[in-house]
Amino acid sequence: MTDMKGMEQSLLGPEYLYWKRILKPSDMGMSDDGNFGALANNIGGLINYVEVLVTGKGGSTTGGPLGDKFFLKTGGQCTDVASNKLVDRHIYINNIPNGNIPFISSGLGGTNFTHFEGLIPGTLGNLGKLNPLGVFKSFMMGGEPPCMSITLDTVTPVTDSNFNDTGQDNNGTETKYVAVADVINMDPCTFPGKTNPADPSQRCSETFVNSRYDYDSDSSSSTSSSSSSKQKSKCKYKYSTIPNIKKYRKNKNKKNVEKTIMQDFSKLPDDLYVKAFYACISIFSLYVLYRFIQKYNKK
């Protein structure tokens, strides 16, 4: 039985039990005591459970978004573009939500919402990845497609001798060979440099910052300022200096003049899909609170 389970996990990936990483009501001090202290703990516990579902920032033993990410061996081989040798081919599976919400993220130029990394946005993101075109492309790549070596973070469950998930995570990094076509389709926010190595034009864009814009606020910026702007684009922040629509490109005999404006992205964007998402999250949160109160009223 143990050998069968080990073979299953080698083919499909490790077993990751989400419920073992979600705090119990008793762990957060929730109880049925009729005092204000218990009431405060119960409300705080409900908020933590909502955060697990929506933001992924609370209510879990990890203190962050839940999920695993790992390299899975495909059983096939590919041709390394660097050495032109045959190597074992892998695919990278990332089950940790990164704020990529279908339709909304694509409508905002590939922007990831770093404040929505809970189980519900993660489920929506997985639904968006169900693209049948990817299956057809895998058949068209051939038996030994070109691949490249990439190094990525991994989060795998700690298992016992029977390959059962213990509820603890093992964090690390691995280097494997992945087909170039698969790397191009990966989210650039997955890579350490926040840039897709197979397609450098794909850069990570988080919150409400669009990677298509430059972040230099001074026309006389030097190499140091450009490097600081690149570093700035990797961080999570609310405000960004975005070039105005009217740009004056640099000519050989003219100075480079660029007008910039400051935009406040902390407000809700005037976008129908974004508003609909916020509305659905709010309704679901109210429903969870209503069902919880109704359950205790029956007692």
PDB file of C-alpha atoms in Angstrom:
ATOM      1  CA  MET A   1       0.000   0.000   0.000  1.00  0.00           C
ATOM      2  CA  THR A   2       2.858   2.319   0.869  1.00  0.00           C
ATOM      3  CA  ASP A   3       4.597   1.575  -2.415  1.00  0.00           C
ATOM      4  CA  MET A   4       1.413   2.318  -4.345  1.00  0.00           C
ATOM      5  CA  LYS A   5       0.997   5.649  -2.568  1.00  0.00           C
ATOM      6  CA  GLY A   6       4.626   6.564  -3.219  1.00  0.00           C
ATOM      7  CA  MET A   7       4.216   5.713  -6.903  1.00  0.00           C
ATOM      8  CA  GLU A   8       1.044   7.791  -7.066  1.00  0.00           C
ATOM      9  CA  GLN A   9       2.781  10.813  -5.587  1.00  0.00           C
ATOM     10  CA  SER A  10       5.738  10.431  -7.959  1.00  0.00           C
ATOM     11  CA  LEU A  11       3.337  10.580 -10.903  1.00  0.00           C
ATOM     12  CA  LEU A  12       0.822  13.167  -9.641  1.00  0.00           C
ATOM     13  CA  GLY A  13       2.823  15.090  -7.059  1.00  0.00           C
ATOM     14  CA  PRO A  14       2.798  15.069  -3.254  1.00  0.00           C
ATOM     15  CA  GLU A  15      -0.419  15.004  -1.260  1.00  0.00           C
ATOM     16  CA  TYR A  16      -1.096  18.437   0.249  1.00  0.00           C
ATOM     17  CA  LEU A  17      -3.829  18.621   2.897  1.00  0.00           C
ATOM     18  CA  TYR A  18      -5.103  22.179   3.262  1.00  0.00           C
ATOM     19  CA  TRP A  19      -7.201  21.483   6.350  1.00  0.00           C
ATOM     20  CA  LYS A  20      -4.114  20.547   8.349  1.00  0.00           C
ATOM     21  CA  ARG A  21      -2.744  24.049   7.776  1.00  0.00           C
ATOM     22  CA  ILE A  22      -5.871  25.964   8.784  1.00  0.00           C
ATOM     23  CA  LEU A  23      -6.097  26.930  12.449  1.00  0.00           C
ATOM     24  CA  LYS A  24      -8.781  25.300  14.561  1.00  0.00           C
ATOM     25  CA  PRO A  25     -11.295  27.521  16.388  1.00  0.00           C
ATOM     26  CA  SER A  26      -9.659  26.562  19.682  1.00  0.00           C
ATOM     27  CA  ASP A  27      -6.250  27.642  18.362  1.00  0.00           C
ATOM     28  CA  MET A  28      -7.628  31.178  17.909  1.00  0.00           C
ATOM     29  CA  GLY A  29      -9.335  31.258  21.299  1.00  0.00           C
ATOM     30  CA  MET A  30     -12.859  30.834  19.943  1.00  0.00           C
ATOM     31  CA  SER A  31     -15.395  29.356  22.370  1.00  0.00           C
ATOM     32  CA  ASP A  32     -19.075  29.384  23.341  1.00  0.00           C
ATOM     33  CA  ASP A  33     -18.459  31.304  26.584  1.00  0.00           C
ATOM     34  CA  GLY A  34     -20.917  34.112  27.169  1.00  0.00           C
ATOM     35  CA  ASN A  35     -18.510  36.960  27.872  1.00  0.00           C
ATOM     36  CA  PHE A  36     -17.050  39.865  25.947  1.00  0.00           C
ATOM     37  CA  GLY A  37     -13.610  38.280  25.768  1.00  0.00           C
ATOM     38  CA  ALA A  38     -15.002  35.212  24.005  1.00  0.00           C
ATOM     39  CA  LEU A  39     -17.060  37.464  21.730  1.00  0.00           C
ATOM     40  CA  ALA A  40     -13.946  39.374  20.707  1.00  0.00           C
ATOM     41  CA  ASN A  41     -12.055  36.129  20.075  1.00  0.00           C
ATOM     42  CA  ASN A  42     -14.936  34.736  18.030  1.00  0.00           C
ATOM     43  CA  ILE A  43     -15.116  37.827  15.851  1.00  0.00           C
ATOM     44  CA  GLY A  44     -11.356  37.765  15.404  1.00  0.00           C
ATOM     45  CA  GLY A  45     -11.519  34.092  14.455  1.00  0.00           C
ATOM     46  CA  LEU A  46     -14.204  34.769  11.849  1.00  0.00           C
ATOM     47  CA  ILE A  47     -12.061  37.524  10.359  1.00  0.00           C
ATOM     48  CA  ASN A  48      -9.115  35.130  10.174  1.00  0.00           C
ATOM     49  CA  TYR A  49     -11.201  32.497   8.376  1.00  0.00           C
ATOM     50  CA  VAL A  50     -12.391  35.102   5.861  1.00  0.00           C
ATOM     51  CA  GLU A  51      -8.783  36.154   5.315  1.00  0.00           C
ATOM     52  CA  VAL A  52      -7.821  32.536   4.567  1.00  0.00           C
ATOM     53  CA  LEU A  53     -10.457  32.499   1.851  1.00  0.00           C
ATOM     54  CA  VAL A  54      -9.812  35.972   0.431  1.00  0.00           C
ATOM     55  CA  THR A  55      -6.366  37.404   1.220  1.00  0.00           C
ATOM     56  CA  GLY A  56      -4.484  34.317   2.447  1.00  0.00           C
ATOM     57  CA  LYS A  57      -2.807  36.370   5.168  1.00  0.00           C
ATOM     58  CA  GLY A  58      -4.365  34.912   8.324  1.00  0.00           C
ATOM     59  CA  GLY A  59      -6.043  31.900   9.885  1.00  0.00           C
ATOM     60  CA  SER A  60      -3.360  29.455   8.768  1.00  0.00           C
ATOM     61  CA  THR A  61      -0.363  27.837  10.413  1.00  0.00           C
ATOM     62  CA  THR A  62       1.933  29.178   7.681  1.00  0.00           C
ATOM     63  CA  GLY A  63       0.909  32.818   8.060  1.00  0.00           C
ATOM     64  CA  GLY A  64       0.660  33.175   4.287  1.00  0.00           C
ATOM     65  CA  PRO A  65      -1.126  31.819   1.218  1.00  0.00           C
ATOM     66  CA  LEU A  66      -1.696  28.061   1.310  1.00  0.00           C
ATOM     67  CA  GLY A  67      -0.540  25.623  -1.338  1.00  0.00           C
ATOM     68  CA  ASP A  68       2.492  23.765  -2.608  1.00  0.00           C
ATOM     69  CA  LYS A  69       4.819  24.237  -5.563  1.00  0.00           C
ATOM     70  CA  PHE A  70       7.195  21.679  -6.973  1.00  0.00           C
ATOM     71  CA  PHE A  71       8.842  20.199 -10.048  1.00  0.00           C
ATOM     72  CA  LEU A  72       7.139  17.104 -11.454  1.00  0.00           C
ATOM     73  CA  LYS A  73       9.051  14.651 -13.630  1.00  0.00           C
ATOM     74  CA  THR A  74       7.204  13.977 -16.874  1.00  0.00           C
ATOM     75  CA  GLY A  75       8.928  10.713 -17.765  1.00  0.00           C
ATOM     76  CA  GLY A  76      10.136  12.169 -21.063  1.00  0.00           C
ATOM     77  CA  GLN A  77      13.281  13.915 -22.168  1.00  0.00           C
ATOM     78  CA  CYS A  78      14.123  17.224 -23.792  1.00  0.00           C
ATOM     79  CA  THR A  79      17.104  18.889 -25.463  1.00  0.00           C
ATOM     80  CA  ASP A  80      18.996  21.400 -23.354  1.00  0.00           C
ATOM     81  CA  VAL A  81      19.477  24.579 -25.385  1.00  0.00           C
ATOM     82  CA  ALA A  82      22.758  25.317 -23.583  1.00  0.00           C
ATOM     83  CA  SER A  83      24.535  21.952 -23.992  1.00  0.00           C
ATOM     84  CA  ASN A  84      22.425  20.373 -26.748  1.00  0.00           C
ATOM     85  CA  LYS A  85      22.211  17.199 -24.647  1.00  0.00           C
ATOM     86  CA  LEU A  86      19.204  15.098 -23.698  1.00  0.00           C
ATOM     87  CA  VAL A  87      18.032  15.658 -20.111  1.00  0.00           C
ATOM     88  CA  ASP A  88      15.039  14.660 -18.039  1.00  0.00           C
ATOM     89  CA  ARG A  89      12.089  16.935 -18.643  1.00  0.00           C
ATOM     90  CA  HIS A  90      10.062  18.406 -15.790  1.00  0.00           C
ATOM     91  CA  ILE A  91       7.083  20.703 -15.397  1.00  0.00           C
ATOM     92  CA  TYR A  92       6.677  23.259 -12.627  1.00  0.00           C
ATOM     93  CA  ILE A  93       3.420  23.199 -10.683  1.00  0.00           C
ATOM     94  CA  ASN A  94       2.561  26.167  -8.469  1.00  0.00           C
ATOM     95  CA  ASN A  95      -0.592  25.779  -6.382  1.00  0.00           C
ATOM     96  CA  ILE A  96       0.048  28.882  -4.255  1.00  0.00           C
ATOM     97  CA  PRO A  97      -2.242  31.775  -5.255  1.00  0.00           C
ATOM     98  CA  ASN A  98      -0.375  34.806  -6.586  1.00  0.00           C
ATOM     99  CA  GLY A  99      -3.300  37.182  -7.140  1.00  0.00           C
ATOM    100  CA  ASN A 100      -3.715  36.352 -10.815  1.00  0.00           C
ATOM    101  CA  ILE A 101      -7.478  36.533 -11.328  1.00  0.00           C
ATOM    102  CA  PRO A 102      -8.861  35.553 -14.759  1.00  0.00           C
ATOM    103  CA  PHE A 103     -10.386  38.281 -16.930  1.00  0.00           C
ATOM    104  CA  ILE A 104      -9.581  40.966 -14.329  1.00  0.00           C
ATOM    105  CA  SER A 105      -5.792  40.512 -14.394  1.00  0.00           C
ATOM    106  CA  SER A 106      -5.690  40.156 -18.173  1.00  0.00           C
ATOM    107  CA  GLY A 107      -7.897  43.227 -18.559  1.00  0.00           C
ATOM    108  CA  LEU A 108      -5.393  45.259 -16.553  1.00  0.00           C
ATOM    109  CA  GLY A 109      -2.377  44.229 -18.603  1.00  0.00           C
ATOM    110  CA  GLY A 110      -1.401  41.093 -16.656  1.00  0.00           C
ATOM    111  CA  THR A 111      -1.532  42.725 -13.230  1.00  0.00           C
ATOM    112  CA  ASN A 112      -1.540  40.492 -10.155  1.00  0.00           C
ATOM    113  CA  PHE A 113      -3.545  41.489  -7.065  1.00  0.00           C
ATOM    114  CA  THR A 114      -1.103  40.754  -4.267  1.00  0.00           C
ATOM    115  CA  HIS A 115      -3.779  41.381  -1.623  1.00  0.00           C
ATOM    116  CA  PHE A 116      -6.018  38.580  -2.940  1.00  0.00           C
ATOM    117  CA  GLU A 117      -4.080  35.367  -2.459  1.00  0.00           C
ATOM    118  CA  GLY A 118      -6.691  33.321  -0.597  1.00  0.00           C
ATOM    119  CA  LEU A 119      -8.301  30.017  -1.511  1.00  0.00           C
ATOM    120  CA  ILE A 120     -11.158  31.600  -3.484  1.00  0.00           C
ATOM    121  CA  PRO A 121      -8.948  33.761  -5.764  1.00  0.00           C
ATOM    122  CA  GLY A 122      -6.633  30.759  -6.083  1.00  0.00           C
ATOM    123  CA  THR A 123      -9.519  28.612  -7.302  1.00  0.00           C
ATOM    124  CA  LEU A 124     -10.473  31.267  -9.825  1.00  0.00           C
ATOM    125  CA  GLY A 125      -6.865  31.441 -10.984  1.00  0.00           C
ATOM    126  CA  ASN A 126      -6.725  27.663 -11.477  1.00  0.00           C
ATOM    127  CA  LEU A 127      -9.899  27.802 -13.541  1.00  0.00           C
ATOM    128  CA  GLY A 128      -8.284  30.402 -15.753  1.00  0.00           C
ATOM    129  CA  LYS A 129      -5.323  28.064 -16.364  1.00  0.00           C
ATOM    130  CA  LEU A 130      -7.569  25.376 -17.857  1.00  0.00           C
ATOM    131  CA  ASN A 131      -6.649  26.291 -21.410  1.00  0.00           C
ATOM    132  CA  PRO A 132      -7.136  23.472 -23.952  1.00  0.00           C
ATOM    133  CA  LEU A 133      -4.685  25.179 -26.302  1.00  0.00           C
ATOM    134  CA  GLY A 134      -1.873  24.245 -23.943  1.00  0.00           C
ATOM    135  CA  VAL A 135      -2.725  20.566 -24.341  1.00  0.00           C
ATOM    136  CA  PHE A 136      -2.555  20.816 -28.120  1.00  0.00           C
ATOM    137  CA  LYS A 137       0.734  22.706 -27.963  1.00  0.00           C
ATOM    138  CA  SER A 138       2.263  19.939 -25.836  1.00  0.00           C
ATOM    139  CA  PHE A 139       1.520  17.416 -28.582  1.00  0.00           C
ATOM    140  CA  MET A 140       3.012  19.683 -31.227  1.00  0.00           C
ATOM    141  CA  MET A 141       6.347  20.192 -29.413  1.00  0.00           C
ATOM    142  CA  GLY A 142       7.642  16.757 -30.405  1.00  0.00           C
ATOM    143  CA  GLY A 143       9.238  14.004 -28.361  1.00  0.00           C
ATOM    144  CA  GLU A 144      12.379  15.951 -27.373  1.00  0.00           C
ATOM    145  CA  PRO A 145      11.497  19.665 -27.326  1.00  0.00           C
ATOM    146  CA  PRO A 146      14.083  22.342 -26.498  1.00  0.00           C
ATOM    147  CA  CYS A 147      14.314  23.046 -22.785  1.00  0.00           C
ATOM    148  CA  MET A 148      16.251  25.195 -20.369  1.00  0.00           C
ATOM    149  CA  SER A 149      17.439  24.978 -16.787  1.00  0.00           C
ATOM    150  CA  ILE A 150      15.532  27.094 -14.261  1.00  0.00           C
ATOM    151  CA  THR A 151      15.849  27.467 -10.487  1.00  0.00           C
ATOM    152  CA  LEU A 152      12.640  28.100  -8.540  1.00  0.00           C
ATOM    153  CA  ASP A 153      11.357  27.961  -4.991  1.00  0.00           C
ATOM    154  CA  THR A 154       9.603  24.811  -3.848  1.00  0.00           C
ATOM    155  CA  VAL A 155       7.144  24.164  -1.042  1.00  0.00           C
ATOM    156  CA  THR A 156       6.414  20.503  -0.390  1.00  0.00           C
ATOM    157  CA  PRO A 157       4.650  18.815   2.537  1.00  0.00           C
ATOM    158  CA  VAL A 158       6.671  16.961   5.126  1.00  0.00           C
ATOM    159  CA  THR A 159       5.533  13.337   5.065  1.00  0.00           C
ATOM    160  CA  ASP A 160       5.958  10.396   7.415  1.00  0.00           C
ATOM    161  CA  SER A 161       7.227   6.941   6.534  1.00  0.00           C
ATOM    162  CA  ASN A 162       3.861   6.100   4.911  1.00  0.00           C
ATOM    163  CA  PHE A 163       3.931   9.236   2.702  1.00  0.00           C
ATOM    164  CA  ASN A 164       1.163  10.878   4.766  1.00  0.00           C
ATOM    165  CA  ASP A 165       1.101  14.655   5.036  1.00  0.00           C
ATOM    166  CA  THR A 166       2.077  15.788   8.535  1.00  0.00           C
ATOM    167  CA  GLY A 167       0.821  19.355   8.089  1.00  0.00           C
ATOM    168  CA  GLN A 168       4.324  20.858   7.969  1.00  0.00           C
ATOM    169  CA  ASP A 169       5.969  22.435   4.920  1.00  0.00           C
ATOM    170  CA  ASN A 170       9.462  21.957   3.564  1.00  0.00           C
ATOM    171  CA  ASN A 171      10.711  25.137   1.850  1.00  0.00           C
ATOM    172  CA  GLY A 172      13.639  25.057  -0.540  1.00  0.00           C
ATOM    173  CA  THR A 173      14.849  25.597  -4.105  1.00  0.00           C
ATOM    174  CA  GLU A 174      15.409  23.185  -6.991  1.00  0.00           C
ATOM    175  CA  THR A 175      16.955  23.386 -10.433  1.00  0.00           C
ATOM    176  CA  LYS A 176      15.339  21.352 -13.194  1.00  0.00           C
ATOM    177  CA  TYR A 177      14.949  21.360 -16.975  1.00  0.00           C
ATOM    178  CA  VAL A 178      11.640  22.669 -18.305  1.00  0.00           C
ATOM    179  CA  ALA A 179      10.567  22.988 -21.933  1.00  0.00           C
ATOM    180  CA  VAL A 180      11.045  26.498 -23.282  1.00  0.00           C
ATOM    181  CA  ALA A 181       7.426  26.589 -24.446  1.00  0.00           C
ATOM    182  CA  ASP A 182       6.291  25.793 -20.884  1.00  0.00           C
ATOM    183  CA  VAL A 183       8.560  28.477 -19.410  1.00  0.00           C
ATOM    184  CA  ILE A 184       7.117  31.110 -21.748  1.00  0.00           C
ATOM    185  CA  ASN A 185       3.609  30.322 -20.480  1.00  0.00           C
ATOM    186  CA  MET A 186       4.627  30.694 -16.822  1.00  0.00           C
ATOM    187  CA  ASP A 187       3.784  33.755 -14.732  1.00  0.00           C
ATOM    188  CA  PRO A 188       6.840  36.076 -14.612  1.00  0.00           C
ATOM    189  CA  CYS A 189       6.124  36.736 -10.919  1.00  0.00           C
ATOM    190  CA  THR A 190       7.118  33.113 -10.279  1.00  0.00           C
ATOM    191  CA  PHE A 191      10.784  33.727 -11.094  1.00  0.00           C
ATOM    192  CA  PRO A 192      13.289  35.231  -8.624  1.00  0.00           C
ATOM    193  CA  GLY A 193      14.118  38.135 -10.935  1.00  0.00           C
ATOM    194  CA  LYS A 194      10.416  38.817 -11.630  1.00  0.00           C
ATOM    195  CA  THR A 195      11.189  38.411 -15.347  1.00  0.00           C
ATOM    196  CA  ASN A 196      10.466  35.407 -17.541  1.00  0.00           C
ATOM    197  CA  PRO A 197      13.908  34.050 -18.600  1.00  0.00           C
ATOM    198  CA  ALA A 198      12.511  32.601 -21.836  1.00  0.00           C
ATOM    199  CA  ASP A 199      10.825  35.897 -22.752  1.00  0.00           C
ATOM    200  CA  PRO A 200      12.394  38.936 -20.999  1.00  0.00           C
ATOM    201  CA  SER A 201       9.571  41.150 -22.260  1.00  0.00           C
ATOM    202  CA  GLN A 202       7.278  39.464 -19.723  1.00  0.00           C
ATOM    203  CA  ARG A 203       7.764  41.217 -16.398  1.00  0.00           C
ATOM    204  CA  CYS A 204       5.966  40.881 -13.111  1.00  0.00           C
ATOM    205  CA  SER A 205       3.349  43.501 -12.390  1.00  0.00           C
ATOM    206  CA  GLU A 206       1.811  43.523  -8.926  1.00  0.00           C
ATOM    207  CA  THR A 207      -1.146  45.310  -7.317  1.00  0.00           C
ATOM    208  CA  PHE A 208      -2.282  48.066  -9.710  1.00  0.00           C
ATOM    209  CA  VAL A 209       1.083  48.830 -11.331  1.00  0.00           C
ATOM    210  CA  ASN A 210       1.423  48.111 -15.018  1.00  0.00           C
ATOM    211  CA  SER A 211       4.834  46.848 -16.124  1.00  0.00           C
ATOM    212  CA  ARG A 212       4.516  48.533 -19.532  1.00  0.00           C
ATOM    213  CA  TYR A 213       5.395  51.881 -17.990  1.00  0.00           C
ATOM    214  CA  ASP A 214       8.762  53.193 -16.947  1.00  0.00           C
ATOM    215  CA  TYR A 215       9.203  54.530 -13.448  1.00  0.00           C
ATOM    216  CA  ASP A 216      11.780  57.246 -14.002  1.00  0.00           C
ATOM    217  CA  SER A 217      10.451  60.523 -12.660  1.00  0.00           C
ATOM    218  CA  ASP A 218      13.478  62.581 -13.686  1.00  0.00           C
ATOM    219  CA  SER A 219      14.548  63.142 -17.289  1.00  0.00           C
ATOM    220  CA  SER A 220      18.194  63.308 -16.261  1.00  0.00           C
ATOM    221  CA  SER A 221      18.115  59.892 -14.590  1.00  0.00           C
ATOM    222  CA  SER A 222      21.347  57.957 -14.828  1.00  0.00           C
ATOM    223  CA  THR A 223      22.153  54.268 -14.714  1.00  0.00           C
ATOM    224  CA  SER A 224      21.791  54.199 -10.937  1.00  0.00           C
ATOM    225  CA  SER A 225      18.283  55.643 -11.097  1.00  0.00           C
ATOM    226  CA  SER A 226      17.259  53.157 -13.771  1.00  0.00           C
ATOM    227  CA  SER A 227      18.464  50.272 -11.629  1.00  0.00           C
ATOM    228  CA  SER A 228      16.571  51.656  -8.642  1.00  0.00           C
ATOM    229  CA  SER A 229      13.431  51.917 -10.761  1.00  0.00           C
ATOM    230  CA  LYS A 230      13.772  48.259 -11.725  1.00  0.00           C
ATOM    231  CA  GLN A 231      14.108  47.367  -8.078  1.00  0.00           C
ATOM    232  CA  LYS A 232      11.083  49.505  -7.338  1.00  0.00           C
ATOM    233  CA  SER A 233       8.979  47.652  -9.867  1.00  0.00           C
ATOM    234  CA  LYS A 234       9.505  44.415  -7.930  1.00  0.00           C
ATOM    235  CA  CYS A 235       8.022  45.800  -4.727  1.00  0.00           C
ATOM    236  CA  LYS A 236       4.434  46.130  -3.595  1.00  0.00           C
ATOM    237  CA  TYR A 237       3.356  49.738  -3.297  1.00  0.00           C
ATOM    238  CA  LYS A 238       0.267  51.846  -3.829  1.00  0.00           C
ATOM    239  CA  TYR A 239       1.611  54.887  -5.564  1.00  0.00           C
ATOM    240  CA  SER A 240       3.562  55.052  -8.775  1.00  0.00           C
ATOM    241  CA  THR A 241       4.808  57.812 -11.028  1.00  0.00           C
ATOM    242  CA  ILE A 242       3.471  57.003 -14.476  1.00  0.00           C
ATOM    243  CA  PRO A 243       4.460  58.948 -17.594  1.00  0.00           C
ATOM    244  CA  ASN A 244       1.819  61.173 -19.055  1.00  0.00           C
ATOM    245  CA  ILE A 245       0.142  60.180 -22.286  1.00  0.00           C
ATOM    246  CA  LYS A 246       1.993  62.928 -24.137  1.00  0.00           C
ATOM    247  CA  LYS A 247       5.684  62.013 -24.223  1.00  0.00           C
ATOM    248  CA  TYR A 248       8.507  63.908 -25.761  1.00  0.00           C
ATOM    249  CA  ARG A 249      11.043  61.419 -27.070  1.00  0.00           C
ATOM    250  CA  LYS A 250      14.699  62.195 -26.902  1.00  0.00           C
ATOM    251  CA  ASN A 251      16.278  63.435 -30.128  1.00  0.00           C
ATOM    252  CA  LYS A 252      19.966  63.743 -30.842  1.00  0.00           C
ATOM    253  CA  ASN A 253      19.974  67.541 -30.558  1.00  0.00           C
ATOM    254  CA  LYS A 254      17.122  67.969 -28.082  1.00  0.00           C
ATOM    255  CA  LYS A 255      16.754  67.362 -24.402  1.00  0.00           C
ATOM    256  CA  ASN A 256      14.585  64.552 -23.170  1.00  0.00           C
ATOM    257  CA  VAL A 257      11.560  66.095 -21.466  1.00  0.00           C
ATOM    258  CA  GLU A 258       9.049  63.789 -19.863  1.00  0.00           C
ATOM    259  CA  LYS A 259       6.010  65.011 -17.937  1.00  0.00           C
ATOM    260  CA  THR A 260       4.788  62.723 -15.202  1.00  0.00           C
ATOM    261  CA  ILE A 261       1.670  62.578 -13.122  1.00  0.00           C
ATOM    262  CA  MET A 262       1.006  60.999  -9.758  1.00  0.00           C
ATOM    263  CA  GLN A 263      -1.909  58.601  -9.660  1.00  0.00           C
ATOM    264  CA  ASP A 264      -3.466  57.192  -6.509  1.00  0.00           C
ATOM    265  CA  PHE A 265      -4.098  53.472  -6.927  1.00  0.00           C
ATOM    266  CA  SER A 266      -5.387  52.922  -3.395  1.00  0.00           C
ATOM    267  CA  LYS A 267      -8.914  53.702  -4.608  1.00  0.00           C
ATOM    268  CA  LEU A 268     -11.155  51.116  -6.238  1.00  0.00           C
ATOM    269  CA  PRO A 269     -10.552  51.102 -10.012  1.00  0.00           C
ATOM    270  CA  ASP A 270     -13.444  52.188 -12.198  1.00  0.00           C
ATOM    271  CA  ASP A 271     -13.690  48.765 -13.812  1.00  0.00           C
ATOM    272  CA  LEU A 272     -16.787  46.562 -13.973  1.00  0.00           C
ATOM    273  CA  TYR A 273     -14.929  43.268 -13.441  1.00  0.00           C
ATOM    274  CA  VAL A 274     -13.011  44.568 -10.430  1.00  0.00           C
ATOM    275  CA  LYS A 275     -16.166  45.898  -8.814  1.00  0.00           C
ATOM    276  CA  ALA A 276     -17.961  42.630  -9.485  1.00  0.00           C
ATOM    277  CA  PHE A 277     -15.142  40.702  -7.813  1.00  0.00           C
ATOM    278  CA  TYR A 278     -15.243  42.913  -4.729  1.00  0.00           C
ATOM    279  CA  ALA A 279     -19.021  42.539  -4.576  1.00  0.00           C
ATOM    280  CA  CYS A 280     -18.818  38.724  -4.764  1.00  0.00           C
ATOM    281  CA  ILE A 281     -16.197  38.602  -2.017  1.00  0.00           C
ATOM    282  CA  SER A 282     -18.308  40.870   0.211  1.00  0.00           C
ATOM    283  CA  ILE A 283     -21.473  38.826  -0.337  1.00  0.00           C
ATOM    284  CA  PHE A 284     -19.654  35.581   0.369  1.00  0.00           C
ATOM    285  CA  SER A 285     -18.141  36.993   3.577  1.00  0.00           C
ATOM    286  CA  LEU A 286     -21.566  38.122   4.790  1.00  0.00           C
ATOM    287  CA  TYR A 287     -22.987  34.687   3.971  1.00  0.00           C
ATOM    288  CA  VAL A 288     -20.266  32.942   6.004  1.00  0.00           C
ATOM    289  CA  LEU A 289     -20.961  35.246   8.949  1.00  0.00           C
ATOM    290  CA  TYR A 290     -24.717  34.672   8.635  1.00  0.00           C
ATOM    291  CA  ARG A 291     -24.362  30.882   8.587  1.00  0.00           C
ATOM    292  CA  PHE A 292     -22.050  30.965  11.583  1.00  0.00           C
ATOM    293  CA  ILE A 293     -24.487  33.055  13.628  1.00  0.00           C
ATOM    294  CA  GLN A 294     -27.412  30.878  12.529  1.00  0.00           C
ATOM    295  CA  LYS A 295     -25.579  27.742  13.639  1.00  0.00           C
ATOM    296  CA  TYR A 296     -25.051  29.062  17.151  1.00  0.00           C
ATOM    297  CA  ASN A 297     -28.608  30.379  17.407  1.00  0.00           C
ATOM    298  CA  LYS A 298     -29.924  26.850  16.831  1.00  0.00           C
ATOM    299  CA  LYS A 299     -27.916  25.652  19.830  1.00  0.00           C
TER     300      LYS A 299
END
